[in-house]
Structure formats: C-alpha cells, structure tokens
mmCIF file with all atom_site columns, C-alpha atoms in Angstrom:
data_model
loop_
_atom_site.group_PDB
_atom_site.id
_atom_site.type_symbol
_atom_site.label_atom_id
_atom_site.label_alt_id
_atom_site.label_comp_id
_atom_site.label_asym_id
_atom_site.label_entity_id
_atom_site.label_seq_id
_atom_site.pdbx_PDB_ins_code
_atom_site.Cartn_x
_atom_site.Cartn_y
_atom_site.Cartn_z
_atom_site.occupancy
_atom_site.B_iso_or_equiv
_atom_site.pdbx_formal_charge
_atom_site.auth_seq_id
_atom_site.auth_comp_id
_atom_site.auth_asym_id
_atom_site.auth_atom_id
_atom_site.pdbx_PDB_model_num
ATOM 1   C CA . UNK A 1 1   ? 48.602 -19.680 -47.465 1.00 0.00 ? 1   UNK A CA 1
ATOM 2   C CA . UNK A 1 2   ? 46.714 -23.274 -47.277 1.00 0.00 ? 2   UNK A CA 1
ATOM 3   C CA . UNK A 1 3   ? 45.603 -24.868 -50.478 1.00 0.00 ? 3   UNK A CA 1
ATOM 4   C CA . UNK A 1 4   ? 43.004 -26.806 -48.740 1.00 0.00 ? 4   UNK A CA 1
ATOM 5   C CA . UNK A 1 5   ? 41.764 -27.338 -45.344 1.00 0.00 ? 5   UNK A CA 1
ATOM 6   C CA . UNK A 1 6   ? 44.054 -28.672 -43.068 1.00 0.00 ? 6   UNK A CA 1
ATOM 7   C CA . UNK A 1 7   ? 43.170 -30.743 -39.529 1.00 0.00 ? 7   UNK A CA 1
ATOM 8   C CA . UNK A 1 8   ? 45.856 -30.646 -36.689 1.00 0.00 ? 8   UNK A CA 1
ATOM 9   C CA . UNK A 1 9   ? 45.993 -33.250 -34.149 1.00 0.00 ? 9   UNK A CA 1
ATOM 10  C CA . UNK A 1 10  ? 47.850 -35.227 -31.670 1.00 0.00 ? 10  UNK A CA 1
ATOM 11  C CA . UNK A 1 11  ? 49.755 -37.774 -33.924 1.00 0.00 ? 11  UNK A CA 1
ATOM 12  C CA . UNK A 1 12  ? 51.097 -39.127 -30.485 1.00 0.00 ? 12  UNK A CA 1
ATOM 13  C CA . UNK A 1 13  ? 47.213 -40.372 -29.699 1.00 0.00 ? 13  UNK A CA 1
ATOM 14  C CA . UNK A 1 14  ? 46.316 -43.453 -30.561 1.00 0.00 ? 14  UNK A CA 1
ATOM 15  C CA . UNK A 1 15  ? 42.777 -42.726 -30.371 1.00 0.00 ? 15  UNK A CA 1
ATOM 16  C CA . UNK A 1 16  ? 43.342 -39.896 -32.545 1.00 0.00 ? 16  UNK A CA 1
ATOM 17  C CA . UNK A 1 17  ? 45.387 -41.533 -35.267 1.00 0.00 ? 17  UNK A CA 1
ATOM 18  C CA . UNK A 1 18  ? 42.662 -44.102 -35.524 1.00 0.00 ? 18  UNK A CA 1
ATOM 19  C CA . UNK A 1 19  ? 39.956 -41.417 -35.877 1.00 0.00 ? 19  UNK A CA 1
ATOM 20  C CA . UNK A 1 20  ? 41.551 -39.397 -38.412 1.00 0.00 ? 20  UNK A CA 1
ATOM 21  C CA . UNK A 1 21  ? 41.930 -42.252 -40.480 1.00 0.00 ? 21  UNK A CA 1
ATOM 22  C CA . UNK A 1 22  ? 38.434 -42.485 -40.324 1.00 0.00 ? 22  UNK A CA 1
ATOM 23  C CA . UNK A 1 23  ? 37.839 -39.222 -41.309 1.00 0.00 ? 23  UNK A CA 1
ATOM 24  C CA . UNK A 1 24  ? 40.582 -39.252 -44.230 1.00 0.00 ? 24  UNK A CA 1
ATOM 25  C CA . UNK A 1 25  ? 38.363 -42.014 -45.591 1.00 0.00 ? 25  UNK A CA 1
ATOM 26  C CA . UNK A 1 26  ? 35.312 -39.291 -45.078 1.00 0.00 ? 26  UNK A CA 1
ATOM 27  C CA . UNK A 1 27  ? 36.756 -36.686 -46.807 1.00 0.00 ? 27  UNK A CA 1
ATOM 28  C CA . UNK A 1 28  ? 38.507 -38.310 -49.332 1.00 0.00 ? 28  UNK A CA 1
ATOM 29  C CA . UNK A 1 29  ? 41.400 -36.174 -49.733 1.00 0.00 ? 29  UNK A CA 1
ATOM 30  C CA . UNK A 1 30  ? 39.393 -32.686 -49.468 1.00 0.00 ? 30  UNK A CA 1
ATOM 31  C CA . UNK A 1 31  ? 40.839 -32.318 -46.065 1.00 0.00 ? 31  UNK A CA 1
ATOM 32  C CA . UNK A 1 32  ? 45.081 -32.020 -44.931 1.00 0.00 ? 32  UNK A CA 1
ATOM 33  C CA . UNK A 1 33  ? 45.606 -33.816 -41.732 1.00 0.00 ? 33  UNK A CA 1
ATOM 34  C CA . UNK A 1 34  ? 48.829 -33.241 -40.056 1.00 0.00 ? 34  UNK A CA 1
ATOM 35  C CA . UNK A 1 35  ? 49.718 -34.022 -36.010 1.00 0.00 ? 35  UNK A CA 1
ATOM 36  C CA . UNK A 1 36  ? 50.677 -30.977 -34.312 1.00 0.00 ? 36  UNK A CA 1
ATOM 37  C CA . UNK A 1 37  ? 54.084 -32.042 -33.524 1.00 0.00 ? 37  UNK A CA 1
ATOM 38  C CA . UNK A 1 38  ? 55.069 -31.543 -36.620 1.00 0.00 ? 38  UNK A CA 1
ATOM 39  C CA . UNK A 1 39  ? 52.955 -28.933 -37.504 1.00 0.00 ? 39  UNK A CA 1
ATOM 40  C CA . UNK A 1 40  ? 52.958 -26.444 -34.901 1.00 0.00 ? 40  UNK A CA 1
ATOM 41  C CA . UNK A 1 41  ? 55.599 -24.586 -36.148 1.00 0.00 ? 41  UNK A CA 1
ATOM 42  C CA . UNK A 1 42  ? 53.650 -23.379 -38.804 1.00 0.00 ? 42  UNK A CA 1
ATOM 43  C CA . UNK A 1 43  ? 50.846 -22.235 -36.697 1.00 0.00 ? 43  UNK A CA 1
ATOM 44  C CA . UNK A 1 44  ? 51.961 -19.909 -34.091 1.00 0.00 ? 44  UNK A CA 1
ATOM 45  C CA . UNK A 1 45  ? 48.769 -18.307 -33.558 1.00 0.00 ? 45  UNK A CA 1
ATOM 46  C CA . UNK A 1 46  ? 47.948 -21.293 -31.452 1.00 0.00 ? 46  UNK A CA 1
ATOM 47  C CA . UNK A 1 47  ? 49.995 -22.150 -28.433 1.00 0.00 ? 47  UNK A CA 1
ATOM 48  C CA . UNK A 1 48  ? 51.809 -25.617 -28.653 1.00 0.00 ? 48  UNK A CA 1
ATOM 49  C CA . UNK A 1 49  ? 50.060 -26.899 -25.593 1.00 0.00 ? 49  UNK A CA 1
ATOM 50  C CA . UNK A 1 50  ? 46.609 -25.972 -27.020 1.00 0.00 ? 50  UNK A CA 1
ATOM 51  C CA . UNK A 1 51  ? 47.446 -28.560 -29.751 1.00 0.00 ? 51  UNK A CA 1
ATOM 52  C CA . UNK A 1 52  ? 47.617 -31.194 -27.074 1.00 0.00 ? 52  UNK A CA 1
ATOM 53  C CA . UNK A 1 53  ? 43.782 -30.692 -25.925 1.00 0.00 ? 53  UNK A CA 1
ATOM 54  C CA . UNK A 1 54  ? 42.167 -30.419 -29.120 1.00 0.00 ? 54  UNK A CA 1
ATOM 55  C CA . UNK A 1 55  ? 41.882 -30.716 -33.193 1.00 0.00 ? 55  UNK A CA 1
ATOM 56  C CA . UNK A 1 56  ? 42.455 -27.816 -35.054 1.00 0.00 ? 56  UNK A CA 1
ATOM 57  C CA . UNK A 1 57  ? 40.903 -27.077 -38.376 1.00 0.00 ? 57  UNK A CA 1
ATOM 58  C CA . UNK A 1 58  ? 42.514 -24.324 -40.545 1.00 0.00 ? 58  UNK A CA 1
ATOM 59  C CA . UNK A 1 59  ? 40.604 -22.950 -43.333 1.00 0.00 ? 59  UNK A CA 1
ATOM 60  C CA . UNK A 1 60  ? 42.623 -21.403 -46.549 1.00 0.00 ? 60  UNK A CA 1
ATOM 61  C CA . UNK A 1 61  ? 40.622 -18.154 -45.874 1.00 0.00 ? 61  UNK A CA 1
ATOM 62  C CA . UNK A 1 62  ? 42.049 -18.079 -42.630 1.00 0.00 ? 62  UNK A CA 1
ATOM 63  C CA . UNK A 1 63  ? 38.897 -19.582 -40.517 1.00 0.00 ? 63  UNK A CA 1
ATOM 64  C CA . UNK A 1 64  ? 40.094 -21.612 -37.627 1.00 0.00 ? 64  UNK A CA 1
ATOM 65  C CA . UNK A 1 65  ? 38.012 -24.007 -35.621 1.00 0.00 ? 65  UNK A CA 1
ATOM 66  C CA . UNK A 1 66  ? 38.764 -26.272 -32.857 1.00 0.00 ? 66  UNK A CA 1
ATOM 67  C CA . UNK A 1 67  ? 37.574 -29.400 -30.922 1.00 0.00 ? 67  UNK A CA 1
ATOM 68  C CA . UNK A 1 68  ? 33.896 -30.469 -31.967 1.00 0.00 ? 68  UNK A CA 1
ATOM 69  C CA . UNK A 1 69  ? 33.377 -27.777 -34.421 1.00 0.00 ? 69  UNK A CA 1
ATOM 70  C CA . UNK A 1 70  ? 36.569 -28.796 -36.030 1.00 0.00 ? 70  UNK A CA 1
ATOM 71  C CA . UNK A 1 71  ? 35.704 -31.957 -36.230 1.00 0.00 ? 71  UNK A CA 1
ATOM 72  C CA . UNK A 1 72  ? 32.011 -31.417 -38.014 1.00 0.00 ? 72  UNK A CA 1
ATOM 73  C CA . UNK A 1 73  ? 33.028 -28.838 -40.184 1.00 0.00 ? 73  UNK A CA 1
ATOM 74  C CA . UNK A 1 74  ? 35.657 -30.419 -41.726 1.00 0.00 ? 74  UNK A CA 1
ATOM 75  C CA . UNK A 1 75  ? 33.127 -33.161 -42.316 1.00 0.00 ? 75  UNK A CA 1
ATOM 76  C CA . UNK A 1 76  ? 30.868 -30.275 -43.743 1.00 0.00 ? 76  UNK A CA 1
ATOM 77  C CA . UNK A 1 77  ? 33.646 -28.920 -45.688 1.00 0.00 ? 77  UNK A CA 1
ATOM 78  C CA . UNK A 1 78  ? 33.947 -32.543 -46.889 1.00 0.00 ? 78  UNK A CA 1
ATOM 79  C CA . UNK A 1 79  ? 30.506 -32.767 -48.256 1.00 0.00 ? 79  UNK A CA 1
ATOM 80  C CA . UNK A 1 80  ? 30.053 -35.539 -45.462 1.00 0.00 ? 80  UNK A CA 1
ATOM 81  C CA . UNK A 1 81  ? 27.519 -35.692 -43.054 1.00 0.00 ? 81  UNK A CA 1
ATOM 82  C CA . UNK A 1 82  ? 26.546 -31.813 -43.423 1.00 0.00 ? 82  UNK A CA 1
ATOM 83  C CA . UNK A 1 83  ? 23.638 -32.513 -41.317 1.00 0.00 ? 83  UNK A CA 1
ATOM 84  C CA . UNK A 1 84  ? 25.537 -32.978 -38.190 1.00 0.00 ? 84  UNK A CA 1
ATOM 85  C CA . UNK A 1 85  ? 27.502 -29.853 -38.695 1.00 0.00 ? 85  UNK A CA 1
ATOM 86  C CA . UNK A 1 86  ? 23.776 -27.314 -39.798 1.00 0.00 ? 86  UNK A CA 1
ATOM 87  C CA . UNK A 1 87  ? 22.234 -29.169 -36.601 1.00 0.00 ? 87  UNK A CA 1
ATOM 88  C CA . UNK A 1 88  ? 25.373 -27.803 -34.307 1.00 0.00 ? 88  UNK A CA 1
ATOM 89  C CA . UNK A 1 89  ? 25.123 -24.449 -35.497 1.00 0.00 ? 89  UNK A CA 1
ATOM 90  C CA . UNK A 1 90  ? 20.911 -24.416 -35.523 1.00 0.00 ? 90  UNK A CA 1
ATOM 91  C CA . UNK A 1 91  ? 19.641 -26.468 -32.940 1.00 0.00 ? 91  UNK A CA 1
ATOM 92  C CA . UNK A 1 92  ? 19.525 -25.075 -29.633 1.00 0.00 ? 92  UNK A CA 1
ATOM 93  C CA . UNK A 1 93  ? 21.823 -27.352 -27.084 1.00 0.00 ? 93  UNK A CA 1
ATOM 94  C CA . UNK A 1 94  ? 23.618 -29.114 -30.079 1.00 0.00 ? 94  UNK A CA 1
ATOM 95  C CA . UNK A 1 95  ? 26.436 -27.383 -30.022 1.00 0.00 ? 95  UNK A CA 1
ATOM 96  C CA . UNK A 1 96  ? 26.211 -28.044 -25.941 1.00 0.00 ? 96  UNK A CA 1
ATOM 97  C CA . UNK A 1 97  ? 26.249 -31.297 -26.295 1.00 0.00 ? 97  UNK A CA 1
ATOM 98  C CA . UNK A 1 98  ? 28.883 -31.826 -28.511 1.00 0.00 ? 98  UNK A CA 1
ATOM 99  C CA . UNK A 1 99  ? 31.143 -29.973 -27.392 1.00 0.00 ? 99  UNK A CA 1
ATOM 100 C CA . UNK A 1 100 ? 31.080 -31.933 -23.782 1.00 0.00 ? 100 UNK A CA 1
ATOM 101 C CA . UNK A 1 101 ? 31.069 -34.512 -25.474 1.00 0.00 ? 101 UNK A CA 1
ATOM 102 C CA . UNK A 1 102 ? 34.443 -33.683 -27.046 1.00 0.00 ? 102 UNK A CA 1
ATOM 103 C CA . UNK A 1 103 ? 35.762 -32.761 -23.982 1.00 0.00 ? 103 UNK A CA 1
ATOM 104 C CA . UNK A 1 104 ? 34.899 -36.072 -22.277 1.00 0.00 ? 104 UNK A CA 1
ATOM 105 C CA . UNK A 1 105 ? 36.482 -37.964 -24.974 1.00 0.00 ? 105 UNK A CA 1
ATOM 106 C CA . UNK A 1 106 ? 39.954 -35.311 -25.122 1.00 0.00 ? 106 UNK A CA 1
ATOM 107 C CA . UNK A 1 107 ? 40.353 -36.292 -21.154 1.00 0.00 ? 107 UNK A CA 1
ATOM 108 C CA . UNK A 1 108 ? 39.496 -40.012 -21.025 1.00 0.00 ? 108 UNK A CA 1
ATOM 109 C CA . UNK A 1 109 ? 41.678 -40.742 -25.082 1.00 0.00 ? 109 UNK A CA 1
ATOM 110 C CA . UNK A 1 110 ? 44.159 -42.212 -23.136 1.00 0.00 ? 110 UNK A CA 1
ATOM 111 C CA . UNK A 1 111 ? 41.731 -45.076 -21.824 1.00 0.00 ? 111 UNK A CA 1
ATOM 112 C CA . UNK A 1 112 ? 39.833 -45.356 -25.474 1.00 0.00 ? 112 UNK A CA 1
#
C-alpha cells in the first residue's frame, strides 16, 4: 500500500531526471518519484519495458496513470497547476494534444 502518490520514470534519462526535478520542486514533497529501474519490482502490473516509454503515476487508492495524464495529475494531485489537468479532462482535443505531445517528446528525449 502507497502512503502517497508515487511517479515512476526512467532514472537512466537525462531529460527525465531534469524534469522530475522540476516537478519535485512543484509538488513539494506531496508526490514519491522513483526511476523504474529500481522500482519495477514493486509494480508488476506494468511490464518492465512499458516503464521505458512512459511515467507512471500510482495513486494510494490504487489509480494508475501514465504518460501525459501522469504527468498533469500528479501536478493536480499537487495542488499545482490544476488548470492544466481540468482542461485535459474537459476540453475537447486537450487531452489529444497532449498526449502527442508526450509521445513526441518520449521518442526524440534522447536528442533534448
């Protein structure tokens, strides 16, 4: 059982280790971030390679989100930047949007 919210990512990305410190400064401390390669174990619902193509958010009541939704509700679950995360669920072709735009990003991280 989590005690708090915990993001999973790809500690081996530099990209990504400079955006979740970012985001730890966001949160401020309402959110676990752990990279997947040392966390995977421990969440075998998701396969290992799955952890390698996107973040991860795992909710204590057993919620799980991934990629762009992972990324904005964790923010939302942070009391940050809610907006972003109501306009993804609310406004037709948000969610779209962000979501290709997450994928752009996860294939082109090693050139960021």
């Amino acid at each position: 059982m989590l005690d708090q919210p915990v993001l999973i990512y790809d500690g081996n990305c530099s990209f990504c280790r400079r955006w979740i410190e970012r985001w730890r400064c966001w949160t401020k401390g309402r959110i676990a971030y752990r990279p997947y390669q040392s966390a995977a174990a421990d969440f075998p619902q998701v396969p290992r390679e799955e952890f390698g193509r996107a973040v991860y958010l795992f909710e204590p009541d057993g919620r799980t989100s991934r990629a762009a939704e992972a990324v904005l509700r964790s923010l939302y679950l942070a009391g940050t930047m809610r907006w972003i995360y109501w306009a993804y669920q609310h406004v037709p072709g948000v969610e779209l949007v962000m979501e290709a735009g997450y994928r752009f990003v996860a294939r082109n991280r090693s050139m960021l």
